[in-house]
Coordinates of C-alpha atoms in Angstrom, one line a residue:
M1 CA 0.0 0.0 0.0
A2 CA 2.5 2.5 1.1
R3 CA 5.7 2.1 -0.6
P4 CA 8.8 4.2 -1.6
M5 CA 8.6 5.7 -5.0
R6 CA 10.8 7.6 -7.4
L7 CA 10.3 11.3 -7.0
P8 CA 8.3 12.1 -10.2
I9 CA 5.6 9.6 -9.4
T10 CA 5.5 10.5 -5.8
C11 CA 5.0 14.2 -6.5
L12 CA 2.2 13.4 -9.0
L13 CA 0.3 11.1 -6.6
V14 CA 0.8 13.0 -3.4
L15 CA -0.1 16.4 -4.8
G16 CA -2.7 15.2 -7.2
I17 CA -4.5 12.8 -5.0
L18 CA -4.1 14.5 -1.6
G19 CA -4.7 17.9 -3.2
C20 CA -8.2 17.0 -4.3
R21 CA -9.4 15.8 -0.9
K22 CA -12.1 17.8 0.8
G23 CA -12.6 18.7 3.8
A24 CA 15.1 2.6 11.7
G25 CA 17.9 5.2 17.1
E26 CA 20.4 3.8 16.4
G27 CA 17.5 2.3 14.4
A28 CA 13.9 3.2 14.3
A29 CA 13.2 2.2 17.9
G30 CA 11.8 4.3 19.9
A31 CA -10.3 11.7 11.1
A32 CA -11.1 10.7 8.0
P33 CA -14.0 8.6 6.5
S34 CA -13.3 4.9 7.1
A35 CA -11.6 3.3 4.2
R36 CA -13.1 0.0 5.2
E37 CA -16.6 1.5 5.0
A38 CA -15.8 2.9 1.6
A39 CA -14.7 -0.5 0.5
E40 CA -18.0 -2.0 1.7
G41 CA -20.1 0.4 -0.3
E42 CA -20.3 3.8 1.4
A43 CA -19.5 6.9 -0.7
A44 CA -15.7 6.9 -0.9
P45 CA -13.0 9.3 -1.9
G46 CA -11.2 8.1 -5.0
A47 CA -14.4 6.8 -6.6
G48 CA -16.6 8.2 -9.2
S49 CA -16.1 10.2 -12.4
G50 CA -13.2 10.1 -14.8
G51 CA -11.0 7.3 -16.0
T52 CA -8.5 6.4 -18.6
D53 CA -7.7 3.0 -20.1
G54 CA -4.0 2.8 -20.8
P55 CA -2.8 6.0 -22.5
T56 CA -6.2 7.0 -23.8
A57 CA -9.5 8.1 -22.3
G58 CA -12.7 6.0 -22.3
A59 CA -16.2 6.3 -21.0
A60 CA -17.4 3.9 -18.2
P61 CA -19.9 1.3 -19.2
D62 CA -23.1 0.5 -17.2
A63 CA -21.2 -2.0 -15.1
P64 CA -17.8 -3.6 -15.2
E65 CA -17.6 -7.2 -16.3
A66 CA -15.7 -9.9 -14.3
E67 CA -14.0 -12.8 -16.0
A68 CA -14.2 -16.3 -14.6
P69 CA -11.5 -16.7 -11.9
P70 CA -9.2 -19.8 -11.6
W71 CA -10.4 -20.4 -8.0
P72 CA -13.8 -20.7 -6.1
T73 CA -16.1 -17.8 -6.5
R74 CA -18.9 -16.1 -4.7
E75 CA -22.1 -16.2 -6.8
P76 CA -23.4 -14.4 -8.7
C77 CA -20.1 -12.7 -9.6
R78 CA -21.6 -10.5 -12.3
S79 CA -24.4 -9.1 -10.2
A80 CA -21.9 -8.3 -7.4
A81 CA -19.8 -6.4 -9.9
R82 CA -22.9 -4.4 -10.9
K83 CA -23.6 -3.6 -7.3
V84 CA -20.1 -2.4 -6.6
W85 CA -20.1 -0.3 -9.7
R86 CA -23.3 1.5 -8.6
Q87 CA -21.9 2.2 -5.2
W88 CA -18.6 3.6 -6.4
A89 CA -19.6 5.4 -9.5
R90 CA -21.0 8.4 -7.8
P91 CA -20.3 11.8 -9.4
M92 CA -17.6 13.9 -7.8
E93 CA -16.3 17.2 -9.1
P94 CA -12.5 17.1 -9.5
T95 CA -10.3 19.8 -8.3
P96 CA -7.0 19.2 -10.1
T97 CA -3.8 20.3 -8.4
P98 CA -0.7 20.5 -10.5
P99 CA 2.6 19.3 -9.0
T100 CA 4.2 21.9 -6.8
P101 CA 7.1 21.8 -4.3
V102 CA 6.3 20.5 -0.8
E103 CA 6.9 23.4 1.6
G104 CA 9.3 22.8 4.5
L105 CA 10.8 19.7 2.9
A106 CA 14.3 20.0 1.4
G107 CA 17.0 17.3 0.9
A108 CA 14.6 14.4 1.5
L109 CA 16.4 11.1 1.3
A110 CA 13.3 9.0 0.6
L111 CA 9.6 9.5 0.0
A112 CA 6.6 7.3 0.5
L113 CA 2.8 7.7 0.5
D114 CA -0.3 5.7 0.9
E115 CA -3.3 5.6 -1.5
G116 CA -4.2 9.3 -0.9
W117 CA -4.2 10.2 2.8
N118 CA -0.7 10.6 4.1
A119 CA 2.9 11.0 2.9
C120 CA 6.2 10.6 4.8
A121 CA 9.8 11.5 4.1
V122 CA 13.2 10.7 5.5
T123 CA 14.9 13.9 6.4
P124 CA 18.6 14.6 5.7
D125 CA 19.5 13.7 9.3
H126 CA 17.7 10.4 9.0
G127 CA 14.7 11.5 11.0
A128 CA 11.1 11.4 9.6
A129 CA 8.5 13.9 8.7
C130 CA 4.9 13.2 7.6
W131 CA 1.9 15.2 6.4
G132 CA -1.6 14.5 5.2
V133 CA -5.1 14.3 6.5
G134 CA -3.9 13.4 10.0
I135 CA -5.7 10.2 10.7
R136 CA -5.4 9.6 14.4
G137 CA -1.9 8.6 15.4
A138 CA -0.5 8.7 11.9
L139 CA 1.2 12.0 12.8
A140 CA 2.7 11.0 16.1
D141 CA 2.8 14.4 17.8
D142 CA -0.4 15.8 16.4
P143 CA -3.5 13.6 15.5
E144 CA -5.1 16.5 13.7
A145 CA -4.8 17.3 10.0
R146 CA -1.5 18.7 8.8
S147 CA -0.9 20.2 5.4
R148 CA 2.9 20.6 5.8
P149 CA 5.6 18.1 6.8
G150 CA 6.0 17.7 10.5
P151 CA 8.7 15.8 12.4
I152 CA 7.8 12.4 14.0
A153 CA 9.1 12.5 17.6
G154 CA 11.1 9.5 18.7
L155 CA 12.4 8.4 15.4
A156 CA 16.1 8.5 14.5
G157 CA 18.4 6.5 12.2
V158 CA 15.5 6.1 9.7
A159 CA 16.1 4.5 6.3
L160 CA 12.4 4.6 5.3
V161 CA 9.0 5.4 6.8
L162 CA 5.8 4.1 5.3
P163 CA 2.3 5.5 6.1
A164 CA -0.8 3.5 5.6
Q165 CA -4.4 4.4 4.6
T166 CA -5.3 3.5 8.2
P167 CA -4.2 5.1 11.5
H168 CA -0.7 3.6 11.5
A169 CA 2.7 3.9 10.0
C170 CA 6.0 2.0 10.2
A171 CA 9.7 3.0 9.9
L172 CA 12.6 0.9 8.9
G173 CA 15.9 1.7 10.6
L174 CA 19.4 1.8 9.1
D175 CA 20.2 -1.0 11.5
G176 CA 17.3 -3.2 10.3
S177 CA 15.0 -2.5 13.2
V178 CA 11.3 -1.6 12.8
A179 CA 9.2 0.9 14.7
C180 CA 5.5 1.6 14.2
F181 CA 3.1 4.3 15.5
G182 CA -0.6 5.1 15.2
A183 CA -3.7 3.2 16.2
P184 CA -2.9 -0.4 17.4
N185 CA -6.5 -1.6 17.0
N186 CA -6.5 -5.0 15.2
R187 CA -2.9 -5.4 16.4
K188 CA -1.3 -3.3 13.6
L189 CA 1.6 -2.0 15.6
G190 CA 3.3 -5.2 16.5
S191 CA 3.5 -4.3 20.2
A192 CA 1.9 -6.7 22.6
A193 CA 2.1 -4.1 25.4
N194 CA 0.3 -1.2 23.6
E195 CA -3.4 -1.5 24.2
T196 CA -4.4 2.1 23.7
W197 CA -6.3 3.4 20.7
W198 CA -3.3 5.3 19.3
S199 CA 0.4 5.5 20.1
E200 CA 1.8 9.0 20.5
F201 CA 5.4 7.8 20.0
P202 CA 6.9 5.1 17.7
A203 CA 7.2 1.7 19.4
R204 CA 9.8 -0.9 18.4
V205 CA 8.4 -4.1 16.9
E206 CA 9.9 -7.0 18.8
G207 CA 10.5 -10.5 17.5
L208 CA 11.8 -9.4 14.1
P209 CA 15.2 -10.5 12.6
K210 CA 17.2 -7.8 10.8
T211 CA 14.8 -6.3 8.3
R212 CA 15.5 -5.0 4.8
A213 CA 12.1 -4.1 3.5
L214 CA 8.6 -3.3 4.7
A215 CA 5.1 -3.4 3.2
V216 CA 2.2 -1.6 5.0
G217 CA -1.4 -2.5 4.1
F218 CA -4.8 -1.6 5.4
G219 CA -4.4 -2.5 9.1
F220 CA -1.5 -4.9 8.7
T221 CA 2.2 -4.9 8.1
C222 CA 4.7 -7.3 6.6
A223 CA 8.5 -7.3 7.0
L224 CA 11.1 -8.9 4.7
A225 CA 14.1 -10.1 6.6
E226 CA 17.6 -10.2 5.3
D227 CA 17.4 -14.0 5.2
G228 CA 14.6 -13.8 2.6
T229 CA 11.7 -14.8 4.9
V230 CA 8.6 -12.7 5.6
R231 CA 6.7 -12.0 8.8
C232 CA 3.4 -10.2 9.1
W233 CA 1.1 -8.9 11.8
G234 CA -2.1 -7.0 12.2
R235 CA -5.6 -7.6 11.0
N236 CA -6.2 -10.8 9.2
D237 CA -9.9 -11.1 8.3
S238 CA -9.0 -11.9 4.6
G239 CA -6.0 -14.0 5.3
Q240 CA -3.6 -11.1 4.5
L241 CA -1.1 -12.3 7.0
G242 CA -0.5 -15.4 4.9
D243 CA -0.4 -17.8 7.8
G244 CA -3.4 -19.9 6.7
S245 CA -5.8 -18.4 9.3
R246 CA -8.0 -15.4 9.7
E247 CA -7.0 -14.6 13.2
P248 CA -5.4 -11.2 13.8
R249 CA -1.9 -11.1 15.3
R250 CA -0.4 -8.4 17.6
T251 CA 3.2 -9.6 17.0
P252 CA 5.0 -10.7 13.9
A253 CA 4.5 -14.3 12.7
P254 CA 6.3 -16.0 9.7
V255 CA 4.5 -16.6 6.4
P256 CA 4.8 -20.4 6.1
G257 CA 6.4 -21.8 2.9
L258 CA 7.7 -18.4 1.8
S259 CA 11.5 -18.1 1.4
G260 CA 14.0 -16.6 -1.0
V261 CA 11.9 -13.4 -1.2
A262 CA 13.5 -10.4 -3.0
A263 CA 10.7 -7.9 -2.6
I264 CA 7.2 -7.4 -1.0
S265 CA 4.2 -5.1 -1.5
A266 CA 0.9 -4.8 0.3
G267 CA -2.5 -3.4 -0.6
R268 CA -5.9 -3.1 1.1
E269 CA -6.2 -6.7 2.3
Q270 CA -3.6 -8.5 0.2
A271 CA 0.1 -8.8 -0.2
C272 CA 2.5 -10.1 -2.8
A273 CA 6.1 -11.2 -2.9
V274 CA 8.7 -11.5 -5.7
L275 CA 11.0 -14.4 -5.2
E276 CA 14.7 -14.3 -6.0
D277 CA 14.2 -16.4 -9.1
R278 CA 11.4 -13.9 -10.2
P279 CA 8.1 -15.7 -9.7
V280 CA 5.4 -14.0 -7.7
R281 CA 3.3 -15.2 -4.8
C282 CA 0.2 -13.4 -3.5
W283 CA -2.1 -14.0 -0.6
G284 CA -5.2 -12.4 1.1
D285 CA -8.1 -10.9 -0.7
M286 CA -6.4 -11.4 -4.0
L287 CA -7.6 -8.1 -5.5
A288 CA -11.0 -9.0 -6.8
T289 CA -12.9 -9.0 -3.5
F290 CA -16.5 -9.3 -4.6
C291 CA -16.1 -12.3 -6.9
R292 CA -13.9 -14.8 -5.0
D293 CA -12.9 -16.0 -1.6
P294 CA -9.8 -14.8 0.1
V295 CA -6.6 -17.0 -0.1
P296 CA -4.9 -17.1 3.3
V297 CA -1.6 -18.7 2.0
P298 CA 0.8 -17.6 -0.7
V299 CA -0.2 -18.9 -4.2
P300 CA 1.5 -18.4 -7.5
V301 CA 0.4 -15.6 -9.9
P302 CA 0.3 -17.0 -13.5
D303 CA 1.3 -15.3 -16.8
L304 CA 4.0 -13.0 -15.5
G305 CA 7.5 -14.2 -16.4
D306 CA 10.6 -12.4 -15.3
V307 CA 9.4 -9.9 -12.8
A308 CA 11.6 -6.9 -11.8
Q309 CA 9.2 -5.1 -9.5
I310 CA 5.7 -5.5 -8.1
S311 CA 3.3 -2.9 -6.7
V312 CA 0.0 -3.7 -4.9
G313 CA -2.6 -1.0 -4.9
W314 CA -6.0 -0.7 -3.2
D315 CA -7.7 -3.4 -5.2
H316 CA -5.3 -4.1 -8.1
A317 CA -1.7 -5.0 -8.6
C318 CA 0.9 -4.4 -11.3
A319 CA 4.2 -6.2 -12.1
L320 CA 7.1 -4.6 -14.1
L321 CA 8.8 -7.2 -16.2
A322 CA 12.5 -7.2 -16.9
G323 CA 12.0 -6.1 -20.5
G324 CA 10.0 -3.0 -19.6
T325 CA 6.5 -4.1 -20.1
V326 CA 3.9 -4.0 -17.3
R327 CA 1.1 -6.5 -16.5
C328 CA -1.8 -5.8 -14.1
W329 CA -4.7 -7.7 -12.5
G330 CA -7.5 -7.1 -10.1
E331 CA -10.4 -4.6 -10.2
N332 CA -10.7 -2.4 -13.3
D333 CA -13.7 -0.2 -12.7
G334 CA -11.6 2.9 -13.6
G335 CA -9.4 1.4 -16.3
Q336 CA -6.5 1.1 -13.8
L337 CA -5.3 -2.2 -15.4
G338 CA -4.5 -0.3 -18.6
D339 CA -5.6 -3.0 -21.0
G340 CA -8.2 -0.9 -22.8
S341 CA -11.1 -2.6 -21.1
W342 CA -13.3 -2.2 -17.9
T343 CA -13.1 -5.9 -17.2
H344 CA -11.9 -7.1 -13.8
R345 CA -9.0 -9.5 -14.3
F346 CA -8.1 -12.5 -12.1
T347 CA -4.9 -13.1 -14.0
P348 CA -2.4 -10.5 -15.3
V349 CA -3.0 -8.6 -18.6
A350 CA -0.5 -6.4 -20.5
V351 CA -0.8 -2.7 -20.2
A352 CA -1.4 -1.4 -23.7
G353 CA 1.3 0.7 -25.4
L354 CA 3.8 0.5 -22.6
A355 CA 7.2 -1.3 -23.3
D356 CA 9.8 1.0 -21.8
A357 CA 8.8 1.2 -18.1
A358 CA 11.5 1.6 -15.4
A359 CA 9.1 1.5 -12.4
V360 CA 5.4 1.1 -11.7
E361 CA 3.1 2.2 -8.9
A362 CA -0.4 1.0 -8.3
G363 CA -2.7 3.2 -6.2
D364 CA -6.3 3.6 -5.4
G365 CA -7.9 3.1 -8.8
V366 CA -4.9 4.6 -10.7
T367 CA -1.6 3.4 -11.9
C368 CA 1.5 5.3 -12.9
A369 CA 4.7 4.1 -14.7
L370 CA 8.1 5.9 -14.8
R371 CA 9.5 5.5 -18.3
R372 CA 13.1 5.0 -19.1
D373 CA 13.3 8.5 -20.6
G374 CA 12.2 10.0 -17.3
T375 CA 8.7 10.7 -18.3
V376 CA 5.6 9.5 -16.4
A377 CA 2.5 7.8 -17.8
C378 CA -0.6 7.3 -15.8
W379 CA -4.0 5.6 -16.4
G380 CA -7.2 4.8 -14.4
K381 CA -9.5 6.9 -12.4
N382 CA -9.0 10.6 -12.9
Q383 CA -11.6 12.2 -10.7
C384 CA -9.0 14.3 -8.9
G385 CA -7.2 15.5 -12.1

């Protein structure tokens, strides 16, 4: 969900998506509408008018279609798709915001954002600064809205800090430690001792080996250890912890059968891993929530090939292949898969007209790719300009 991004894509998404909203110490130790409600059918930010399929614009049909998945489905899949389309396709006037410099942020070493609520940066002294709508606890020293970057007290020696579209965020330390802050409901924080609604200061996540990457989803977090194994904790109602159960966990637990992992990414209620020999494994809600049952253990994703990078968005995912092409799968109500259709896909499809990508980022109904020439191409929902 949250993930580090190259600067051009980060600026576009942070300032474009956030702008339209109304309304590792020696390591890393140390209110908005519910997105869940939005996913279940309430009026949601990020839904509604505007969409592009691949590089070109298209008009939305009466309802998105859903192809037959290669696993058990909930019936009737098509009628569920129509229901979700009606709930999400509510008109919303866009207020486009062009990319502009972020005030009070100079010399940032790394940037990351969630699907439209908060953004965080590593400062030149390896501290952390965050800004956004101020979901409770997401800005540790001030739970109210913040429009400019503010320091996160208690964080030092930070390599990366990842906000989530829920009230928590996690930081990876230069020494491989992990600290999280925000609301620990559903056991997001990884701290067995913290029982309060939100944590004012970052708390170190115990029980983790030296960590080299993090993935923060909607109420859960996964950590990639230097030995190539993955551990997850937090909410687990869709099997997003990958342990075969649907029981939430307050502390990290290994994802069984998953080793030799090179990279991880997390979305709303799903996560994916790229293995060192380049295949992809995913688990959780598997990106097409209303047409199939969650998969609580890692399973292979077909039709990908040599994967260089993966990015899991709110309800879709995209993989960058070594040759520069991109393949996406999941929900497609705004054309975010880029295949020129509005059809939900349970298996990856090629993004039309894109063969020179250097990086890809999947967000909330939108996808962007950084091309090798330094330009950026985006497609999907365009309600915020």
